[in-house]
XYZ file of C-alpha atoms in Angstrom:
590
model
C -33.822 8.290 34.128
C -32.358 5.676 31.744
C -34.558 3.985 29.164
C -34.591 0.152 29.243
C -33.443 -1.712 26.151
C -36.456 -2.745 23.970
C -35.653 -6.429 24.469
C -36.009 -6.033 28.260
C -39.766 -5.425 28.085
C -41.566 -8.668 29.046
C -44.403 -8.279 26.497
C -42.429 -6.539 23.769
C -42.687 -9.343 21.259
C -46.486 -9.574 21.348
C -47.945 -8.743 17.948
C -44.524 -7.485 16.738
C -43.064 -8.255 13.309
C -39.587 -9.819 13.725
C -38.141 -7.460 11.127
C -39.119 -4.420 13.191
C -36.765 -5.667 15.922
C -33.662 -5.828 13.713
C -32.816 -2.078 13.793
C -32.347 -2.341 17.577
C -30.398 -5.608 17.376
C -26.747 -5.205 18.415
C -25.466 -8.736 19.012
C -25.752 -12.338 17.924
C -27.539 -13.262 21.144
C -30.233 -10.670 20.460
C -30.556 -11.948 16.884
C -31.136 -15.454 18.246
C -33.937 -14.061 20.423
C -35.548 -12.520 17.356
C -35.214 -15.782 15.453
C -36.805 -17.626 18.358
C -39.689 -15.207 18.172
C -39.988 -15.809 14.400
C -40.349 -19.540 15.142
C -42.997 -18.807 17.781
C -44.942 -16.752 15.234
C -44.515 -19.441 12.532
C -42.307 -17.222 10.343
C -39.170 -19.376 10.596
C -39.381 -20.370 6.927
C -40.049 -16.913 5.572
C -37.264 -16.395 3.001
C -37.412 -12.614 3.261
C -36.998 -12.667 7.059
C -34.220 -15.277 6.883
C -32.376 -13.191 4.288
C -32.432 -10.237 6.694
C -31.050 -12.435 9.474
C -28.231 -13.684 7.226
C -27.505 -10.163 6.019
C -27.185 -8.987 9.639
C -24.659 -11.736 10.381
C -22.518 -10.931 7.345
C -22.318 -7.140 7.664
C -19.656 -7.242 10.409
C -18.755 -10.911 10.366
C -16.742 -13.010 12.772
C -16.453 -16.759 13.274
C -19.594 -16.979 15.443
C -21.858 -14.876 13.228
C -20.736 -16.695 10.080
C -21.316 -20.108 11.677
C -24.816 -18.997 12.596
C -25.460 -17.546 9.134
C -24.246 -20.809 7.594
C -26.697 -22.797 9.728
C -29.546 -20.556 8.608
C -28.457 -20.874 4.980
C -28.241 -24.682 5.145
C -31.774 -24.910 6.538
C -33.305 -22.991 3.629
C -34.799 -25.541 1.177
C -34.335 -23.395 -1.927
C -31.848 -20.554 -1.307
C -31.435 -17.956 -4.058
C -28.322 -16.166 -5.343
C -28.999 -13.133 -3.145
C -28.580 -15.254 -0.014
C -25.364 -16.754 -1.357
C -24.030 -13.279 -2.178
C -24.551 -12.310 1.469
C -22.630 -15.416 2.553
C -19.777 -14.819 0.092
C -19.485 -11.214 1.208
C -19.315 -12.290 4.841
C -16.682 -14.999 4.336
C -14.556 -12.654 2.210
C -14.181 -10.467 5.319
C -13.155 -13.236 7.709
C -10.013 -15.283 8.337
C -11.579 -18.222 6.470
C -12.399 -16.579 3.129
C -12.118 -19.711 0.996
C -15.132 -21.295 2.717
C -17.074 -19.123 0.270
C -15.800 -21.384 -2.542
C -17.030 -24.563 -0.905
C -20.420 -22.955 -0.590
C -20.238 -21.711 -4.180
C -19.723 -25.259 -5.445
C -22.826 -26.325 -3.501
C -25.063 -23.619 -4.963
C -23.828 -24.338 -8.491
C -24.576 -28.012 -7.955
C -28.227 -27.260 -7.167
C -28.554 -25.035 -10.203
C -28.276 -21.539 -8.722
C -26.678 -19.255 -11.306
C -24.317 -16.407 -10.206
C -25.005 -12.749 -11.012
C -22.915 -9.559 -11.275
C -22.707 -9.230 -7.482
C -21.444 -12.768 -6.895
C -18.003 -12.416 -8.468
C -16.669 -9.336 -6.619
C -17.078 -11.062 -3.230
C -15.540 -14.295 -4.504
C -12.587 -12.434 -6.014
C -12.184 -10.600 -2.709
C -12.154 -13.983 -0.939
C -9.386 -15.166 -3.306
C -7.433 -11.984 -2.648
C -7.647 -12.347 1.127
C -6.760 -16.035 0.956
C -3.929 -15.389 -1.567
C -5.578 -18.113 -3.640
C -4.254 -17.369 -7.119
C -5.183 -20.697 -8.709
C -8.770 -20.506 -7.442
C -8.862 -16.893 -8.616
C -7.761 -17.899 -12.115
C -10.462 -20.582 -12.261
C -13.045 -18.058 -11.140
C -11.762 -15.599 -13.767
C -12.347 -18.231 -16.459
C -15.840 -18.850 -15.117
C -16.564 -15.097 -15.150
C -15.551 -15.024 -18.839
C -17.907 -17.930 -19.575
C -20.693 -16.058 -17.779
C -19.906 -12.895 -19.757
C -19.321 -10.692 -16.707
C -15.528 -10.313 -16.773
C -15.809 -6.766 -18.193
C -18.463 -5.675 -15.712
C -18.057 -2.314 -13.937
C -18.045 -4.004 -10.506
C -16.203 -7.175 -11.440
C -13.092 -5.633 -13.078
C -11.762 -3.753 -10.018
C -12.228 -6.847 -7.856
C -10.487 -8.975 -10.492
C -7.539 -6.572 -10.705
C -7.295 -6.467 -6.911
C -7.324 -10.274 -6.729
C -4.319 -10.571 -9.057
C -2.541 -7.728 -7.254
C -3.035 -9.286 -3.807
C -1.828 -12.623 -5.183
C 1.376 -10.936 -6.457
C 0.516 -11.280 -10.154
C 0.692 -7.605 -11.145
C 1.273 -8.568 -14.802
C -2.177 -10.140 -15.122
C -3.723 -7.278 -13.179
C -2.139 -4.766 -15.549
C -3.370 -6.615 -18.633
C -6.929 -6.631 -17.309
C -6.727 -2.913 -16.579
C -5.460 -2.206 -20.102
C -8.515 -3.981 -21.574
C -10.998 -1.722 -19.770
C -12.384 0.864 -22.202
C -13.419 3.377 -19.535
C -11.848 2.396 -16.204
C -13.468 3.844 -13.087
C -11.574 5.345 -10.163
C -11.886 2.048 -8.260
C -10.011 0.301 -11.094
C -7.334 3.008 -10.984
C -7.035 2.556 -7.228
C -6.598 -1.196 -7.679
C -3.827 -0.886 -10.277
C -2.065 1.927 -8.385
C -2.065 -0.220 -5.236
C -0.765 -3.114 -7.309
C 2.210 -1.184 -8.627
C 2.975 0.013 -5.103
C 2.942 -3.583 -3.822
C 5.207 -4.595 -6.710
C 7.645 -1.773 -5.802
C 7.034 0.008 -9.101
C 6.187 3.497 -7.827
C 6.883 5.272 -11.123
C 4.217 3.205 -12.900
C 1.791 3.911 -10.069
C 2.422 7.654 -10.307
C 1.978 7.472 -14.072
C -1.481 5.981 -13.491
C -2.312 8.776 -11.062
C -1.350 11.368 -13.666
C -3.616 9.664 -16.234
C -6.444 9.741 -13.701
C -5.884 13.470 -13.210
C -5.693 14.123 -16.959
C -9.093 12.486 -17.355
C -10.397 14.869 -14.675
C -11.570 11.954 -12.548
C -12.087 12.556 -8.840
C -9.617 10.516 -6.764
C -10.648 8.973 -3.452
C -8.774 8.736 -0.183
C -7.670 5.244 -1.299
C -5.967 6.883 -4.293
C -4.109 9.183 -1.924
C -2.920 6.242 0.173
C -1.373 4.656 -2.925
C 0.247 7.872 -4.174
C 1.718 8.673 -0.752
C 3.189 5.176 -0.624
C 4.862 5.886 -3.978
C 6.496 9.022 -2.596
C 7.772 7.023 0.367
C 9.225 4.297 -1.852
C 11.009 6.868 -4.015
C 12.056 9.122 -1.159
C 10.538 11.953 -3.234
C 9.998 14.625 -0.577
C 9.077 17.496 -2.921
C 6.465 15.375 -4.654
C 5.220 14.206 -1.256
C 4.785 17.789 -0.093
C 2.837 18.614 -3.250
C 0.578 15.624 -2.581
C 0.150 16.855 1.002
C -1.110 20.207 -0.313
C -3.422 18.326 -2.691
C -4.723 16.275 0.254
C -5.547 19.424 2.221
C -7.201 21.190 -0.712
C -9.470 18.223 -1.407
C -10.368 17.496 2.207
C -8.637 14.123 2.428
C -6.863 15.193 5.621
C -10.076 14.390 7.502
C -9.233 10.709 7.111
C -7.050 9.208 9.845
C -5.625 6.693 7.355
C -4.442 9.481 5.056
C -2.754 11.341 7.917
C -1.094 8.098 8.977
C 0.126 7.610 5.393
C 1.510 11.180 5.469
C 3.476 10.370 8.629
C 4.871 7.248 6.974
C 5.678 9.130 3.755
C 7.520 11.966 5.486
C 9.443 9.493 7.626
C 10.534 7.462 4.589
C 11.467 10.655 2.716
C 13.789 11.648 5.549
C 11.754 14.564 6.940
C 11.112 13.541 10.535
C 10.038 17.070 11.518
C 7.224 17.021 8.943
C 6.102 13.611 10.199
C 5.957 14.962 13.750
C 4.019 18.023 12.558
C 1.340 15.857 10.904
C 1.090 13.624 13.959
C 0.717 16.505 16.393
C -1.929 18.190 14.219
C -4.204 15.129 14.215
C -7.395 15.655 16.222
C -7.857 11.898 16.601
C -5.043 9.359 16.695
C -5.748 5.652 16.425
C -3.367 2.749 16.976
C -1.907 2.806 13.411
C -1.178 6.558 13.722
C 0.719 6.139 17.020
C 2.519 3.103 15.603
C 3.537 4.976 12.427
C 5.086 7.763 14.509
C 6.910 5.284 16.771
C 8.253 3.521 13.676
C 9.315 6.876 12.208
C 11.394 7.683 15.287
C 12.914 4.185 15.172
C 13.931 4.457 11.509
C 15.674 7.741 12.196
C 17.615 6.392 15.160
C 15.555 8.293 17.741
C 15.075 5.356 20.095
C 14.483 7.454 23.200
C 11.728 9.474 21.523
C 10.075 6.282 20.220
C 9.913 4.808 23.715
C 8.728 8.103 25.203
C 5.928 8.252 22.633
C 4.899 4.710 23.568
C 4.518 5.870 27.170
C 2.297 8.717 25.926
C 0.295 6.182 23.918
C -0.379 4.144 27.054
C -1.432 7.261 28.959
C -3.883 8.035 26.150
C -5.322 4.521 26.680
C -4.675 3.517 23.070
C -4.123 -0.219 22.711
C -0.835 -1.132 20.955
C -0.671 -3.712 18.173
C 2.007 -5.726 16.431
C 3.225 -2.740 14.407
C 3.682 -0.734 17.617
C 6.017 -3.364 19.025
C 7.823 -3.741 15.732
C 8.619 -0.031 15.981
C 9.753 -0.346 19.600
C 12.034 -3.316 18.920
C 13.401 -1.492 15.874
C 14.098 1.524 18.082
C 16.079 -0.686 20.460
C 17.792 -2.349 17.503
C 19.148 0.884 16.048
C 20.454 2.035 19.418
C 21.817 -1.282 20.696
C 19.435 -1.521 23.671
C 19.298 -5.293 24.017
C 17.626 -5.606 27.420
C 14.926 -3.090 26.470
C 14.362 -4.975 23.224
C 13.827 -8.227 25.126
C 11.439 -6.428 27.493
C 9.189 -5.210 24.693
C 9.405 -8.504 22.805
C 8.356 -10.538 25.850
C 5.615 -8.089 26.873
C 3.880 -8.478 23.496
C 2.410 -11.854 24.406
C 2.691 -11.811 28.203
C 1.003 -8.438 28.748
C -0.915 -7.635 25.560
C -1.712 -11.073 24.122
C -0.060 -10.317 20.762
C 1.652 -13.272 19.092
C 5.004 -12.300 17.524
C 5.132 -12.428 13.735
C 8.089 -13.339 11.552
C 8.982 -9.618 11.433
C 9.249 -9.437 15.223
C 11.482 -12.510 15.295
C 13.623 -11.001 12.546
C 13.973 -7.718 14.377
C 15.002 -9.421 17.623
C 17.477 -11.555 15.711
C 18.925 -8.438 14.081
C 19.192 -6.758 17.483
C 21.259 -9.673 18.837
C 23.356 -10.029 15.687
C 24.064 -6.324 15.345
C 25.362 -6.316 18.937
C 27.720 -9.204 18.162
C 25.871 -11.821 20.218
C 26.106 -14.341 17.396
C 25.872 -17.526 19.483
C 22.784 -16.169 21.234
C 21.345 -15.169 17.856
C 21.944 -18.619 16.359
C 20.308 -20.271 19.369
C 17.372 -17.861 19.038
C 16.773 -18.999 15.451
C 17.116 -22.684 16.257
C 14.609 -22.491 19.128
C 11.898 -20.517 17.322
C 8.345 -21.928 17.565
C 8.107 -21.626 13.768
C 10.307 -22.877 10.959
C 13.019 -20.257 10.251
C 12.515 -18.426 6.974
C 15.011 -17.150 4.448
C 14.695 -13.649 5.895
C 15.807 -14.873 9.327
C 18.780 -16.831 8.014
C 19.842 -13.862 5.843
C 19.620 -11.557 8.840
C 21.974 -13.867 10.712
C 24.302 -14.086 7.679
C 24.574 -10.288 7.628
C 25.492 -10.315 11.319
C 28.159 -12.962 10.690
C 29.563 -10.751 7.934
C 29.701 -7.701 10.199
C 31.759 -9.606 12.760
C 33.759 -11.797 10.362
C 32.500 -15.122 11.746
C 33.127 -17.267 8.670
C 32.559 -20.569 10.475
C 29.033 -19.688 11.550
C 28.356 -18.054 8.184
C 29.249 -21.347 6.496
C 26.546 -23.120 8.496
C 24.042 -20.339 7.799
C 24.694 -20.220 4.042
C 24.060 -23.964 3.936
C 20.637 -23.444 5.536
C 19.910 -20.626 3.090
C 20.819 -22.685 0.038
C 18.508 -25.470 1.251
C 15.635 -22.992 0.849
C 16.814 -20.827 -2.071
C 20.091 -20.809 -3.986
C 19.117 -18.154 -6.540
C 19.653 -14.906 -4.602
C 22.815 -13.070 -5.592
C 23.178 -11.231 -2.287
C 23.792 -14.469 -0.374
C 26.678 -15.439 -2.657
C 28.195 -11.954 -2.561
C 28.132 -11.649 1.239
C 29.647 -15.064 1.861
C 32.134 -14.701 -0.995
C 33.357 -11.384 0.426
C 33.735 -12.988 3.861
C 35.782 -15.828 2.387
C 37.934 -13.322 0.490
C 38.661 -11.353 3.674
C 39.550 -14.619 5.437
C 41.929 -15.616 2.614
C 39.776 -18.580 1.527
C 40.278 -17.941 -2.184
C 39.248 -21.465 -3.245
C 35.832 -20.868 -1.681
C 35.577 -17.530 -3.491
C 36.286 -19.186 -6.847
C 33.809 -21.979 -6.055
C 31.038 -19.509 -5.172
C 31.589 -17.470 -8.318
C 31.449 -20.655 -10.401
C 28.207 -21.621 -8.648
C 26.716 -18.229 -9.496
C 27.718 -18.632 -13.132
C 26.398 -22.192 -13.373
C 23.066 -21.219 -11.820
C 22.823 -17.999 -13.875
C 22.643 -15.868 -10.730
C 23.249 -12.210 -11.582
C 24.555 -9.804 -8.965
C 22.026 -7.158 -7.939
C 23.610 -3.757 -8.674
C 23.520 -1.039 -6.056
C 20.946 1.590 -7.005
C 20.424 5.018 -5.442
C 17.657 7.542 -6.068
C 17.720 11.303 -5.594
C 14.979 13.850 -6.309
C 16.126 17.145 -7.865
C 13.773 19.816 -9.246
C 10.778 17.488 -8.918
C 12.466 14.800 -10.992
C 13.645 11.464 -9.654
C 17.113 10.397 -10.855
C 18.462 6.848 -10.559
C 22.124 5.890 -10.358
C 23.647 2.423 -10.442
C 27.062 1.459 -9.157
C 29.568 1.926 -11.972
C 27.476 4.546 -13.827
C 30.138 7.181 -13.293
C 32.357 5.561 -15.905
C 29.737 5.995 -18.660
C 30.222 8.732 -21.240
C 26.805 10.279 -20.506
C 27.949 10.928 -16.925
C 31.206 12.710 -17.841
C 30.338 15.900 -15.912
C 29.364 13.847 -12.883
C 32.514 11.765 -13.309
C 34.705 14.880 -13.222
C 32.831 16.393 -10.265
C 33.207 13.167 -8.303
C 36.953 13.006 -9.032
C 37.399 16.586 -7.774
C 35.281 15.858 -4.692
C 37.415 12.881 -3.730
C 40.633 14.831 -4.115
C 39.217 17.242 -1.515
C 38.155 14.351 0.711
C 41.678 12.953 0.754
C 42.941 16.300 2.015
C 40.748 15.924 5.130
C 41.782 12.346 5.811
C 39.668 10.113 3.574
C 41.318 6.768 2.821
C 39.399 4.409 0.476
C 38.663 1.025 2.094
C 39.867 -1.000 -0.865
C 39.726 -4.155 1.270
C 35.977 -4.101 0.585
C 36.624 -4.841 -3.123
C 37.386 -8.543 -3.538
C 38.688 -8.989 -7.053
C 42.120 -10.575 -7.360
C 42.600 -9.189 -10.872
C 42.246 -5.561 -9.678
C 45.110 -3.396 -8.462
C 44.649 -0.834 -5.666
C 43.917 2.024 -8.068
C 41.228 0.048 -9.867
C 39.659 -0.926 -6.544
C 39.590 2.741 -5.517
C 37.799 3.655 -8.761
C 35.264 0.858 -8.190
C 34.529 2.254 -4.721
C 34.287 5.819 -6.004
C 31.455 4.956 -8.365
C 29.164 3.339 -5.831
C 25.608 4.480 -6.488
C 25.151 6.553 -3.317
C 28.344 8.519 -3.992
C 27.115 9.257 -7.516
C 23.740 10.417 -6.214
C 25.308 12.645 -3.548
C 27.687 14.211 -6.075
C 24.767 14.792 -8.456
C 22.907 16.529 -5.664
C 25.892 18.736 -4.843
C 26.257 20.055 -8.394
C 22.531 20.420 -9.109
C 21.122 22.027 -5.957
C 21.846 25.403 -4.286
C 24.415 25.572 -1.470
C 22.938 24.661 1.894
C 20.210 22.411 0.432
C 19.754 19.104 2.212
C 20.637 16.140 0.010
C 18.312 13.124 0.326
C 19.267 9.761 -1.163
C 17.508 6.384 -1.091
C 19.505 3.189 -1.689
C 18.202 -0.303 -2.486
C 20.795 -2.195 -0.408
C 22.782 -1.545 2.748
C 25.299 1.309 2.671
C 28.912 0.080 2.770
C 31.544 1.264 5.274
C 33.448 3.249 2.657
C 30.373 5.178 1.488
C 29.409 5.833 5.103
C 32.853 7.265 5.870
C 32.852 9.326 2.664
C 29.351 10.721 3.339
C 30.439 11.942 6.775
C 33.384 13.826 5.299
C 31.332 15.194 2.376
C 28.878 16.682 4.891
C 31.858 18.311 6.620
C 33.567 19.911 3.613
C 30.346 20.897 1.810
C 28.474 22.261 4.828
C 25.479 20.211 3.682
C 23.198 17.877 5.577
C 22.976 14.508 3.825
C 20.155 12.085 4.586
C 20.759 8.582 3.275
C 18.144 5.842 3.555
C 19.231 2.274 2.957
C 17.307 -0.971 3.541
C 18.149 -0.875 7.248
C 17.592 2.693 8.438
C 18.217 6.408 7.940
C 21.622 8.012 8.271
C 21.664 11.759 8.941
C 25.133 13.123 8.118
C 26.002 16.586 9.401
C 29.338 18.288 10.113
C 31.296 15.064 9.699
C 29.104 12.941 11.991
C 26.257 10.476 11.485
C 23.115 10.101 13.570
C 23.732 6.347 13.859
C 26.926 6.934 15.852
C 28.597 4.462 13.464
C 26.335 1.692 14.852
C 24.453 0.198 11.940
């Protein structure tokens, strides 16, 4: 026989203290009933009871509970700082975090002075609202109040600067802390990850270990992200062992981070192993695995896993659909891509983000449907961003549509004319089309605006050390051994049919031999050659590149995998390429 809910008893409230009802309260409606009872019993102005009501509303806040809490707060004649702290905490967890500041101005105006617990919530509100200027003002106020070095305030302050993309200020604050706690380390590690400085983040983790401080699962999330950014599989596996030994594998978020790390390090099998070993899988875990399959060109497996996700009655989110559209993108499945894109809102009520629009645009552009892609951008319900226009420019480059590219580059320069990649792509297109005057004009523009070309950079991990190579490094004296090994390798490649695509080098003052040398010392070729001479035969070579792999390097990598008998896994900004026995997993569609 089921037991009725306490609130269903007709005489339950008689001679009952309102506070005794709160432990059984599960909704805002029930809280309103309790408040009504407090009015009936003449306790509506009891500050202690009202503080409990406000606290209840702000523990798991939403728009309705915060509106109600705000009404209660406004009706208190003389609220104290504790009540404001509850309100600030609540707003910092909602989609309107900066309302906390409007309220803060009010309480300051009536003479309520903040305490140590006020600032962390306000800094968190700044972080969520990406409100750097307000955060700086609050930082100054914290200094005036003498709490800027507080144990609780410092981590929140670091996190605020990190979330607002000011890692420099966050780092300086961290450096001033005499004895930073693990929360401060977590904040600065996360900051370096967000700033794409994984080596600095790992350095902080090593300092934390040297001080014999106990990391938390948040620490592990940051460190695993570092391994993914670097493509450092061996380090990632060591961290995985560390995770198991310290019991962090009980956290779903950590397992999800492991899936993401293994996928980004090129070990899809390890990602699958982690996923299949999870006792409980939430939406982010399923989405991470779908995205992993997509990145590795396994579109069919990504879609199959989505079907399994639906059977398990797990609700998809925006990341799930980003993975599905990516899967269609890397396999050229346009109709399927449209199906998933349209079903996001029509079936699941998920509004597409800029990333979804970009992925659909890339799907159309990669397939050569440039007119359809241009129309897609023009008809978007939001203003097209630089990312979208650059995606379309890359598609124009792939198919040599200089006329459309000219329109697109104009739209890009309206928004930002300081990115070297835009000039290089369009300049190369003009060079291939014989428009040498435009090439000269673009190079002059770059010089006048002090725009420096971003060099290609590739990373390879050998013997637990991460090595970086930049395009052109092979000509340096310190790389003489690598230089010689690369020259010998390319002599062998020519014997099996390799022909350098010198048309990709657009410098009028270079002869064919010089263009061939320039191609030879692209960063990914240097990294692959380094891996060949520094790892045992049969070892898989894993390389991460900061820009898209060029056609010549792609062709060379296929042949290197053939003559060396090695598997080569190359990750660029677009996807993974698995080279084996002279073939690539992308099927030359990238």
